[in-house]
Amino acid sequence: MEEKIDILVTLDENYLDPLKVMLTSLHQNNMQIDFRIWLIHERISSEKLQALQTLLKFYGMELNVIKVPLDLFADAPTAERYPKEMYYRLACGSLLPDNVKRVIYLDPDTLIINPIQELWDLDLEGNILAAATHSGLTNITKGINNIRLGINHGYFNSGIMVIDVKQARSKVQIEDIYDTIRKYSDYLLLPDQDVMNYLYGEFTKEIPEEIWNYDTRQSSAYFTRSFGAYNIHWVAENTVILHFCGKPKPWNEKSNNRFSLLYLHYQQLLKRYEENI
């Protein structure tokens, strides 16, 4: 029996529709792979979860839903900038069952446009995490973030990560996360990402952003940095995960990103699938 790939998502009802599009793209480009989807949430309705279950059964994917008790993160610093969902991915080691040893965490505002197996098989070389940095054209933000957070490594994007869950169970402590937020809240711009970098950046293996976490806003920067090699044809053949960072999102009518049409293609494909389930 072939090993299943474990995918982790943490979100609320507002991101269920983008999640379905992302999972549609994952299915379309990885039909030979068995996936277990782990959805950690706090208050998604049973009706919407059932609709997601029906879709994933159609895709041949296994859905596992973990509902976090309302009092589990009662002591967590929360506000609009600190939604509880941000804790779930960092604390996944204490939330996922013991038989889950590794997961690929995916933000819902992504598309998987090529096979993902190589990311699953990645040698973490003893690290807890693997993630990409978004360096832009000049990489000036690395220096800014290093000063702001007092770190001496790259600033990793937390939207796509490989997580060694077995290590996370012993090394990622929820109280450390709480303490960091309480101590540095005035300096945190992207709370969960900042916390991840501050506490665990030195235990993170860097993976190529052009392949595993392609920021769709930065296509010109990728093209320029590669001296013209990373054009659209290269992306179609080599990039695995497109990440629609920032706003507007591709499902918004104001979006006119060069990758918006591709996103809308998968959105329409999802619609046709749902009409025939």
PDB file of C-alpha atoms in Angstrom:
ATOM      1  CA  MET A   1       0.000   0.000   0.000  1.00  0.00           C
ATOM      2  CA  GLU A   2       1.449   3.323  -1.073  1.00  0.00           C
ATOM      3  CA  GLU A   3       2.047   6.033   1.518  1.00  0.00           C
ATOM      4  CA  LYS A   4      -0.531   8.791   1.691  1.00  0.00           C
ATOM      5  CA  ILE A   5       0.516  12.424   1.617  1.00  0.00           C
ATOM      6  CA  ASP A   6      -0.813  14.426   4.564  1.00  0.00           C
ATOM      7  CA  ILE A   7      -1.989  17.965   3.768  1.00  0.00           C
ATOM      8  CA  LEU A   8      -2.772  20.425   6.580  1.00  0.00           C
ATOM      9  CA  VAL A   9      -5.125  23.394   6.261  1.00  0.00           C
ATOM     10  CA  THR A  10      -6.322  25.732   9.032  1.00  0.00           C
ATOM     11  CA  LEU A  11      -9.059  28.213   8.256  1.00  0.00           C
ATOM     12  CA  ASP A  12     -12.547  29.529   8.950  1.00  0.00           C
ATOM     13  CA  GLU A  13     -15.685  29.484   6.775  1.00  0.00           C
ATOM     14  CA  ASN A  14     -14.598  32.570   4.832  1.00  0.00           C
ATOM     15  CA  TYR A  15     -11.878  30.595   3.078  1.00  0.00           C
ATOM     16  CA  LEU A  16     -13.792  27.391   2.315  1.00  0.00           C
ATOM     17  CA  ASP A  17     -14.452  28.324  -1.328  1.00  0.00           C
ATOM     18  CA  PRO A  18     -10.779  29.132  -2.051  1.00  0.00           C
ATOM     19  CA  LEU A  19      -9.849  25.914  -0.233  1.00  0.00           C
ATOM     20  CA  LYS A  20     -12.019  23.922  -2.650  1.00  0.00           C
ATOM     21  CA  VAL A  21     -10.327  25.568  -5.625  1.00  0.00           C
ATOM     22  CA  MET A  22      -6.881  24.812  -4.200  1.00  0.00           C
ATOM     23  CA  LEU A  23      -7.810  21.184  -3.574  1.00  0.00           C
ATOM     24  CA  THR A  24      -9.239  20.935  -7.087  1.00  0.00           C
ATOM     25  CA  SER A  25      -5.886  22.001  -8.504  1.00  0.00           C
ATOM     26  CA  LEU A  26      -4.107  19.546  -6.191  1.00  0.00           C
ATOM     27  CA  HIS A  27      -6.356  16.741  -7.417  1.00  0.00           C
ATOM     28  CA  GLN A  28      -6.040  17.597 -11.105  1.00  0.00           C
ATOM     29  CA  ASN A  29      -2.259  17.572 -11.094  1.00  0.00           C
ATOM     30  CA  ASN A  30      -1.669  14.693  -8.678  1.00  0.00           C
ATOM     31  CA  MET A  31      -4.279  12.097  -9.599  1.00  0.00           C
ATOM     32  CA  GLN A  32      -1.904   9.200  -8.924  1.00  0.00           C
ATOM     33  CA  ILE A  33      -1.403  10.229  -5.275  1.00  0.00           C
ATOM     34  CA  ASP A  34      -3.563   9.417  -2.251  1.00  0.00           C
ATOM     35  CA  PHE A  35      -4.073  12.426   0.002  1.00  0.00           C
ATOM     36  CA  ARG A  36      -5.230  12.791   3.574  1.00  0.00           C
ATOM     37  CA  ILE A  37      -6.522  16.294   4.198  1.00  0.00           C
ATOM     38  CA  TRP A  38      -6.378  17.523   7.797  1.00  0.00           C
ATOM     39  CA  LEU A  39      -8.662  20.492   8.417  1.00  0.00           C
ATOM     40  CA  ILE A  40      -8.261  22.182  11.793  1.00  0.00           C
ATOM     41  CA  HIS A  41     -10.976  24.712  12.629  1.00  0.00           C
ATOM     42  CA  GLU A  42     -13.002  26.200  15.437  1.00  0.00           C
ATOM     43  CA  ARG A  43     -16.531  26.881  14.188  1.00  0.00           C
ATOM     44  CA  ILE A  44     -17.184  25.763  10.597  1.00  0.00           C
ATOM     45  CA  SER A  45     -20.771  24.526  10.289  1.00  0.00           C
ATOM     46  CA  SER A  46     -21.490  20.823   9.866  1.00  0.00           C
ATOM     47  CA  GLU A  47     -23.415  21.539   6.649  1.00  0.00           C
ATOM     48  CA  LYS A  48     -20.405  23.172   5.006  1.00  0.00           C
ATOM     49  CA  LEU A  49     -18.091  20.463   6.231  1.00  0.00           C
ATOM     50  CA  GLN A  50     -20.408  17.850   4.738  1.00  0.00           C
ATOM     51  CA  ALA A  51     -20.310  19.629   1.380  1.00  0.00           C
ATOM     52  CA  LEU A  52     -16.510  19.599   1.517  1.00  0.00           C
ATOM     53  CA  GLN A  53     -16.559  15.921   2.482  1.00  0.00           C
ATOM     54  CA  THR A  54     -18.737  15.122  -0.554  1.00  0.00           C
ATOM     55  CA  LEU A  55     -16.374  16.944  -2.903  1.00  0.00           C
ATOM     56  CA  LEU A  56     -13.247  15.286  -1.519  1.00  0.00           C
ATOM     57  CA  LYS A  57     -14.850  11.862  -1.658  1.00  0.00           C
ATOM     58  CA  PHE A  58     -15.450  12.556  -5.361  1.00  0.00           C
ATOM     59  CA  TYR A  59     -11.739  13.410  -5.674  1.00  0.00           C
ATOM     60  CA  GLY A  60     -10.728  10.260  -3.815  1.00  0.00           C
ATOM     61  CA  MET A  61      -9.256  12.277  -0.957  1.00  0.00           C
ATOM     62  CA  GLU A  62      -9.652  11.436   2.720  1.00  0.00           C
ATOM     63  CA  LEU A  63     -10.930  14.331   4.852  1.00  0.00           C
ATOM     64  CA  ASN A  64     -10.126  14.439   8.569  1.00  0.00           C
ATOM     65  CA  VAL A  65     -11.685  17.288  10.529  1.00  0.00           C
ATOM     66  CA  ILE A  66     -10.313  18.417  13.885  1.00  0.00           C
ATOM     67  CA  LYS A  67     -12.507  20.862  15.765  1.00  0.00           C
ATOM     68  CA  VAL A  68     -10.560  22.833  18.318  1.00  0.00           C
ATOM     69  CA  PRO A  69     -12.410  23.296  21.634  1.00  0.00           C
ATOM     70  CA  LEU A  70     -13.339  26.914  22.244  1.00  0.00           C
ATOM     71  CA  ASP A  71     -11.372  26.985  25.487  1.00  0.00           C
ATOM     72  CA  LEU A  72      -8.174  25.377  24.158  1.00  0.00           C
ATOM     73  CA  PHE A  73      -6.538  28.701  23.290  1.00  0.00           C
ATOM     74  CA  ALA A  74      -8.448  30.708  25.890  1.00  0.00           C
ATOM     75  CA  ASP A  75      -5.235  32.291  27.171  1.00  0.00           C
ATOM     76  CA  ALA A  76      -3.912  33.125  23.714  1.00  0.00           C
ATOM     77  CA  PRO A  77      -3.427  36.772  22.774  1.00  0.00           C
ATOM     78  CA  THR A  78      -6.110  37.317  20.133  1.00  0.00           C
ATOM     79  CA  ALA A  79      -7.348  40.254  18.118  1.00  0.00           C
ATOM     80  CA  GLU A  80      -8.128  40.961  14.493  1.00  0.00           C
ATOM     81  CA  ARG A  81      -4.416  40.648  13.756  1.00  0.00           C
ATOM     82  CA  TYR A  82      -4.116  37.437  15.771  1.00  0.00           C
ATOM     83  CA  PRO A  83      -6.882  35.067  14.634  1.00  0.00           C
ATOM     84  CA  LYS A  84      -6.889  31.757  16.450  1.00  0.00           C
ATOM     85  CA  GLU A  85      -6.328  29.912  13.173  1.00  0.00           C
ATOM     86  CA  MET A  86      -2.746  31.164  13.151  1.00  0.00           C
ATOM     87  CA  TYR A  87      -1.995  29.097  16.257  1.00  0.00           C
ATOM     88  CA  TYR A  88      -3.291  25.885  14.727  1.00  0.00           C
ATOM     89  CA  ARG A  89      -0.546  25.472  12.139  1.00  0.00           C
ATOM     90  CA  LEU A  90       2.218  26.356  14.604  1.00  0.00           C
ATOM     91  CA  ALA A  91       0.767  24.034  17.242  1.00  0.00           C
ATOM     92  CA  CYS A  92      -0.207  21.232  14.858  1.00  0.00           C
ATOM     93  CA  GLY A  93       2.000  18.781  16.724  1.00  0.00           C
ATOM     94  CA  SER A  94      -0.346  18.883  19.710  1.00  0.00           C
ATOM     95  CA  LEU A  95      -3.509  18.826  17.580  1.00  0.00           C
ATOM     96  CA  LEU A  96      -2.821  16.088  15.035  1.00  0.00           C
ATOM     97  CA  PRO A  97      -2.947  12.390  15.988  1.00  0.00           C
ATOM     98  CA  ASP A  98       0.282  10.574  16.833  1.00  0.00           C
ATOM     99  CA  ASN A  99       0.300   8.590  13.598  1.00  0.00           C
ATOM    100  CA  VAL A 100       0.838  11.799  11.579  1.00  0.00           C
ATOM    101  CA  LYS A 101       4.601  12.269  11.316  1.00  0.00           C
ATOM    102  CA  ARG A 102       4.842  14.919   8.563  1.00  0.00           C
ATOM    103  CA  VAL A 103       2.475  17.313   6.816  1.00  0.00           C
ATOM    104  CA  ILE A 104       2.559  19.810   3.998  1.00  0.00           C
ATOM    105  CA  TYR A 105       0.792  22.950   5.167  1.00  0.00           C
ATOM    106  CA  LEU A 106      -0.921  24.907   2.371  1.00  0.00           C
ATOM    107  CA  ASP A 107      -2.625  28.285   2.483  1.00  0.00           C
ATOM    108  CA  PRO A 108      -5.999  28.249   0.698  1.00  0.00           C
ATOM    109  CA  ASP A 109      -4.952  31.091  -1.642  1.00  0.00           C
ATOM    110  CA  THR A 110      -2.663  28.791  -3.614  1.00  0.00           C
ATOM    111  CA  LEU A 111      -2.795  26.656  -6.745  1.00  0.00           C
ATOM    112  CA  ILE A 112      -0.870  23.411  -7.206  1.00  0.00           C
ATOM    113  CA  ILE A 113      -0.092  23.245 -10.909  1.00  0.00           C
ATOM    114  CA  ASN A 114       2.432  20.361 -11.034  1.00  0.00           C
ATOM    115  CA  PRO A 115       3.183  17.169  -9.048  1.00  0.00           C
ATOM    116  CA  ILE A 116       3.880  17.740  -5.338  1.00  0.00           C
ATOM    117  CA  GLN A 117       5.569  14.421  -4.513  1.00  0.00           C
ATOM    118  CA  GLU A 118       9.091  15.882  -4.469  1.00  0.00           C
ATOM    119  CA  LEU A 119       8.131  18.308  -1.702  1.00  0.00           C
ATOM    120  CA  TRP A 120       6.730  15.473   0.384  1.00  0.00           C
ATOM    121  CA  ASP A 121       9.944  13.463  -0.078  1.00  0.00           C
ATOM    122  CA  LEU A 122      12.175  16.413   0.853  1.00  0.00           C
ATOM    123  CA  ASP A 123      15.021  15.664   3.266  1.00  0.00           C
ATOM    124  CA  LEU A 124      14.583  18.165   6.084  1.00  0.00           C
ATOM    125  CA  GLU A 125      18.142  17.467   7.247  1.00  0.00           C
ATOM    126  CA  GLY A 126      17.082  17.504  10.902  1.00  0.00           C
ATOM    127  CA  ASN A 127      15.067  20.722  10.678  1.00  0.00           C
ATOM    128  CA  ILE A 128      11.542  21.115  12.000  1.00  0.00           C
ATOM    129  CA  LEU A 129      10.289  23.017   8.962  1.00  0.00           C
ATOM    130  CA  ALA A 130      10.967  23.712   5.316  1.00  0.00           C
ATOM    131  CA  ALA A 131       9.763  26.954   3.743  1.00  0.00           C
ATOM    132  CA  ALA A 132      10.666  29.536   1.110  1.00  0.00           C
ATOM    133  CA  THR A 133      11.716  33.135   1.403  1.00  0.00           C
ATOM    134  CA  HIS A 134      10.256  35.860  -0.805  1.00  0.00           C
ATOM    135  CA  SER A 135      13.297  37.923  -1.684  1.00  0.00           C
ATOM    136  CA  GLY A 136      11.866  40.186  -4.384  1.00  0.00           C
ATOM    137  CA  LEU A 137      14.289  41.820  -6.798  1.00  0.00           C
ATOM    138  CA  THR A 138      16.794  43.233  -4.298  1.00  0.00           C
ATOM    139  CA  ASN A 139      16.204  41.134  -1.137  1.00  0.00           C
ATOM    140  CA  ILE A 140      16.136  44.381   0.880  1.00  0.00           C
ATOM    141  CA  THR A 141      13.290  43.090   3.060  1.00  0.00           C
ATOM    142  CA  LYS A 142      15.574  40.403   4.526  1.00  0.00           C
ATOM    143  CA  GLY A 143      17.739  43.043   6.206  1.00  0.00           C
ATOM    144  CA  ILE A 144      14.703  44.958   7.453  1.00  0.00           C
ATOM    145  CA  ASN A 145      13.123  41.838   8.954  1.00  0.00           C
ATOM    146  CA  ASN A 146      16.412  40.716  10.490  1.00  0.00           C
ATOM    147  CA  ILE A 147      16.688  44.034  12.329  1.00  0.00           C
ATOM    148  CA  ARG A 148      12.988  44.155  13.230  1.00  0.00           C
ATOM    149  CA  LEU A 149      12.898  40.629  14.682  1.00  0.00           C
ATOM    150  CA  GLY A 150      16.514  40.297  15.773  1.00  0.00           C
ATOM    151  CA  ILE A 151      17.178  37.249  13.580  1.00  0.00           C
ATOM    152  CA  ASN A 152      20.149  36.328  11.411  1.00  0.00           C
ATOM    153  CA  HIS A 153      18.559  34.050   8.819  1.00  0.00           C
ATOM    154  CA  GLY A 154      16.198  34.415   5.884  1.00  0.00           C
ATOM    155  CA  TYR A 155      12.619  35.560   6.481  1.00  0.00           C
ATOM    156  CA  PHE A 156      10.413  32.596   5.615  1.00  0.00           C
ATOM    157  CA  ASN A 157       6.886  32.711   4.227  1.00  0.00           C
ATOM    158  CA  SER A 158       4.585  30.521   6.327  1.00  0.00           C
ATOM    159  CA  GLY A 159       1.981  29.978   3.588  1.00  0.00           C
ATOM    160  CA  ILE A 160       3.592  26.766   2.334  1.00  0.00           C
ATOM    161  CA  MET A 161       5.569  24.623   4.771  1.00  0.00           C
ATOM    162  CA  VAL A 162       6.723  21.077   5.246  1.00  0.00           C
ATOM    163  CA  ILE A 163       6.396  20.328   8.961  1.00  0.00           C
ATOM    164  CA  ASP A 164       8.105  17.510  10.811  1.00  0.00           C
ATOM    165  CA  VAL A 165       5.167  16.921  13.132  1.00  0.00           C
ATOM    166  CA  LYS A 166       7.077  14.423  15.236  1.00  0.00           C
ATOM    167  CA  GLN A 167       9.690  17.062  16.076  1.00  0.00           C
ATOM    168  CA  ALA A 168       7.080  19.779  16.454  1.00  0.00           C
ATOM    169  CA  ARG A 169       5.404  17.808  19.246  1.00  0.00           C
ATOM    170  CA  SER A 170       8.464  18.164  21.439  1.00  0.00           C
ATOM    171  CA  LYS A 171      10.012  21.434  20.259  1.00  0.00           C
ATOM    172  CA  VAL A 172       7.105  23.768  19.465  1.00  0.00           C
ATOM    173  CA  GLN A 173       5.666  24.999  22.751  1.00  0.00           C
ATOM    174  CA  ILE A 174       2.448  26.995  22.752  1.00  0.00           C
ATOM    175  CA  GLU A 175       3.608  29.049  25.756  1.00  0.00           C
ATOM    176  CA  ASP A 176       6.653  30.184  23.763  1.00  0.00           C
ATOM    177  CA  ILE A 177       4.275  31.442  21.072  1.00  0.00           C
ATOM    178  CA  TYR A 178       2.128  33.267  23.646  1.00  0.00           C
ATOM    179  CA  ASP A 179       5.178  34.841  25.285  1.00  0.00           C
ATOM    180  CA  THR A 180       6.580  36.040  21.969  1.00  0.00           C
ATOM    181  CA  ILE A 181       3.313  37.713  21.011  1.00  0.00           C
ATOM    182  CA  ARG A 182       2.925  39.361  24.406  1.00  0.00           C
ATOM    183  CA  LYS A 183       6.515  40.603  24.403  1.00  0.00           C
ATOM    184  CA  TYR A 184       6.817  41.755  20.786  1.00  0.00           C
ATOM    185  CA  SER A 185       3.235  42.489  19.706  1.00  0.00           C
ATOM    186  CA  ASP A 186       4.081  46.089  18.734  1.00  0.00           C
ATOM    187  CA  TYR A 187       6.721  44.849  16.280  1.00  0.00           C
ATOM    188  CA  LEU A 188       4.768  42.018  14.636  1.00  0.00           C
ATOM    189  CA  LEU A 189       3.529  42.917  11.151  1.00  0.00           C
ATOM    190  CA  LEU A 190       2.464  39.423  10.046  1.00  0.00           C
ATOM    191  CA  PRO A 191       1.905  37.790  13.429  1.00  0.00           C
ATOM    192  CA  ASP A 192       2.021  34.055  12.736  1.00  0.00           C
ATOM    193  CA  GLN A 193       4.773  34.431  10.136  1.00  0.00           C
ATOM    194  CA  ASP A 194       6.806  36.707  12.383  1.00  0.00           C
ATOM    195  CA  VAL A 195       6.439  34.311  15.314  1.00  0.00           C
ATOM    196  CA  MET A 196       7.423  31.355  13.156  1.00  0.00           C
ATOM    197  CA  ASN A 197      10.549  33.164  11.972  1.00  0.00           C
ATOM    198  CA  TYR A 198      11.492  34.456  15.417  1.00  0.00           C
ATOM    199  CA  LEU A 199      11.119  31.131  17.222  1.00  0.00           C
ATOM    200  CA  TYR A 200      11.789  28.524  14.544  1.00  0.00           C
ATOM    201  CA  GLY A 201      13.520  30.231  11.617  1.00  0.00           C
ATOM    202  CA  GLU A 202      16.894  28.768  12.589  1.00  0.00           C
ATOM    203  CA  PHE A 203      15.304  25.297  12.401  1.00  0.00           C
ATOM    204  CA  THR A 204      13.869  25.864   8.911  1.00  0.00           C
ATOM    205  CA  LYS A 205      15.308  24.544   5.666  1.00  0.00           C
ATOM    206  CA  GLU A 206      15.019  26.940   2.742  1.00  0.00           C
ATOM    207  CA  ILE A 207      13.340  25.686  -0.433  1.00  0.00           C
ATOM    208  CA  PRO A 208      13.288  27.488  -3.808  1.00  0.00           C
ATOM    209  CA  GLU A 209      10.452  29.989  -3.908  1.00  0.00           C
ATOM    210  CA  GLU A 210      10.274  29.893  -7.726  1.00  0.00           C
ATOM    211  CA  ILE A 211       9.186  26.249  -7.483  1.00  0.00           C
ATOM    212  CA  TRP A 212       7.395  25.834  -4.162  1.00  0.00           C
ATOM    213  CA  ASN A 213       6.027  29.255  -3.223  1.00  0.00           C
ATOM    214  CA  TYR A 214       5.832  31.409  -6.348  1.00  0.00           C
ATOM    215  CA  ASP A 215       4.550  34.853  -5.358  1.00  0.00           C
ATOM    216  CA  THR A 216       2.270  35.747  -8.267  1.00  0.00           C
ATOM    217  CA  ARG A 217       2.866  39.471  -7.655  1.00  0.00           C
ATOM    218  CA  GLN A 218       6.580  39.040  -8.347  1.00  0.00           C
ATOM    219  CA  SER A 219       6.674  37.467 -11.813  1.00  0.00           C
ATOM    220  CA  SER A 220       8.707  40.382 -13.193  1.00  0.00           C
ATOM    221  CA  ALA A 221      11.249  40.025 -10.377  1.00  0.00           C
ATOM    222  CA  TYR A 222      11.646  36.288 -11.018  1.00  0.00           C
ATOM    223  CA  PHE A 223      12.075  36.977 -14.744  1.00  0.00           C
ATOM    224  CA  THR A 224      14.673  39.695 -14.148  1.00  0.00           C
ATOM    225  CA  ARG A 225      16.668  37.802 -11.506  1.00  0.00           C
ATOM    226  CA  SER A 226      16.905  34.760 -13.787  1.00  0.00           C
ATOM    227  CA  PHE A 227      18.024  36.871 -16.771  1.00  0.00           C
ATOM    228  CA  GLY A 228      14.850  35.946 -18.611  1.00  0.00           C
ATOM    229  CA  ALA A 229      14.913  32.207 -17.917  1.00  0.00           C
ATOM    230  CA  TYR A 230      11.884  32.129 -15.583  1.00  0.00           C
ATOM    231  CA  ASN A 231       9.258  33.116 -18.141  1.00  0.00           C
ATOM    232  CA  ILE A 232       5.690  31.851 -18.277  1.00  0.00           C
ATOM    233  CA  HIS A 233       6.757  28.714 -20.166  1.00  0.00           C
ATOM    234  CA  TRP A 234       9.300  27.911 -17.436  1.00  0.00           C
ATOM    235  CA  VAL A 235       6.679  28.459 -14.738  1.00  0.00           C
ATOM    236  CA  ALA A 236       4.192  26.143 -16.456  1.00  0.00           C
ATOM    237  CA  GLU A 237       6.785  23.369 -16.604  1.00  0.00           C
ATOM    238  CA  ASN A 238       8.645  23.825 -13.318  1.00  0.00           C
ATOM    239  CA  THR A 239       6.665  25.754 -10.710  1.00  0.00           C
ATOM    240  CA  VAL A 240       4.564  23.544  -8.451  1.00  0.00           C
ATOM    241  CA  ILE A 241       2.776  26.014  -6.167  1.00  0.00           C
ATOM    242  CA  LEU A 242       1.490  29.457  -7.092  1.00  0.00           C
ATOM    243  CA  HIS A 243       0.776  31.662  -4.093  1.00  0.00           C
ATOM    244  CA  PHE A 244      -1.625  34.573  -4.517  1.00  0.00           C
ATOM    245  CA  CYS A 245      -0.115  36.739  -1.803  1.00  0.00           C
ATOM    246  CA  GLY A 246      -1.573  40.129  -0.965  1.00  0.00           C
ATOM    247  CA  LYS A 247      -4.709  41.680  -2.401  1.00  0.00           C
ATOM    248  CA  PRO A 248      -6.835  41.607  -4.434  1.00  0.00           C
ATOM    249  CA  LYS A 249      -7.251  37.851  -4.366  1.00  0.00           C
ATOM    250  CA  PRO A 250      -7.827  36.113  -7.720  1.00  0.00           C
ATOM    251  CA  TRP A 251     -11.464  35.330  -6.918  1.00  0.00           C
ATOM    252  CA  ASN A 252     -12.099  39.056  -6.519  1.00  0.00           C
ATOM    253  CA  GLU A 253     -13.388  40.851  -9.626  1.00  0.00           C
ATOM    254  CA  LYS A 254     -10.747  43.552  -9.143  1.00  0.00           C
ATOM    255  CA  SER A 255      -7.963  41.037  -9.664  1.00  0.00           C
ATOM    256  CA  ASN A 256      -6.134  41.461 -12.959  1.00  0.00           C
ATOM    257  CA  ASN A 257      -3.008  39.470 -12.201  1.00  0.00           C
ATOM    258  CA  ARG A 258      -1.527  37.534 -15.130  1.00  0.00           C
ATOM    259  CA  PHE A 259      -2.287  34.343 -13.186  1.00  0.00           C
ATOM    260  CA  SER A 260      -5.900  35.258 -12.403  1.00  0.00           C
ATOM    261  CA  LEU A 261      -7.169  33.509 -15.538  1.00  0.00           C
ATOM    262  CA  LEU A 262      -5.519  30.266 -14.461  1.00  0.00           C
ATOM    263  CA  TYR A 263      -7.139  30.568 -11.045  1.00  0.00           C
ATOM    264  CA  LEU A 264     -10.539  31.205 -12.624  1.00  0.00           C
ATOM    265  CA  HIS A 265     -10.026  28.126 -14.808  1.00  0.00           C
ATOM    266  CA  TYR A 266      -9.768  25.923 -11.703  1.00  0.00           C
ATOM    267  CA  GLN A 267     -12.693  27.777 -10.154  1.00  0.00           C
ATOM    268  CA  GLN A 268     -14.830  26.942 -13.176  1.00  0.00           C
ATOM    269  CA  LEU A 269     -13.602  23.353 -13.141  1.00  0.00           C
ATOM    270  CA  LEU A 270     -14.673  23.072  -9.501  1.00  0.00           C
ATOM    271  CA  LYS A 271     -18.088  24.459 -10.394  1.00  0.00           C
ATOM    272  CA  ARG A 272     -18.566  21.819 -13.089  1.00  0.00           C
ATOM    273  CA  TYR A 273     -17.492  19.050 -10.716  1.00  0.00           C
ATOM    274  CA  GLU A 274     -19.913  20.243  -8.017  1.00  0.00           C
ATOM    275  CA  GLU A 275     -22.772  20.343 -10.517  1.00  0.00           C
ATOM    276  CA  ASN A 276     -22.211  16.658 -11.303  1.00  0.00           C
ATOM    277  CA  ILE A 277     -21.671  15.262  -7.813  1.00  0.00           C
TER     278      ILE A 277
END
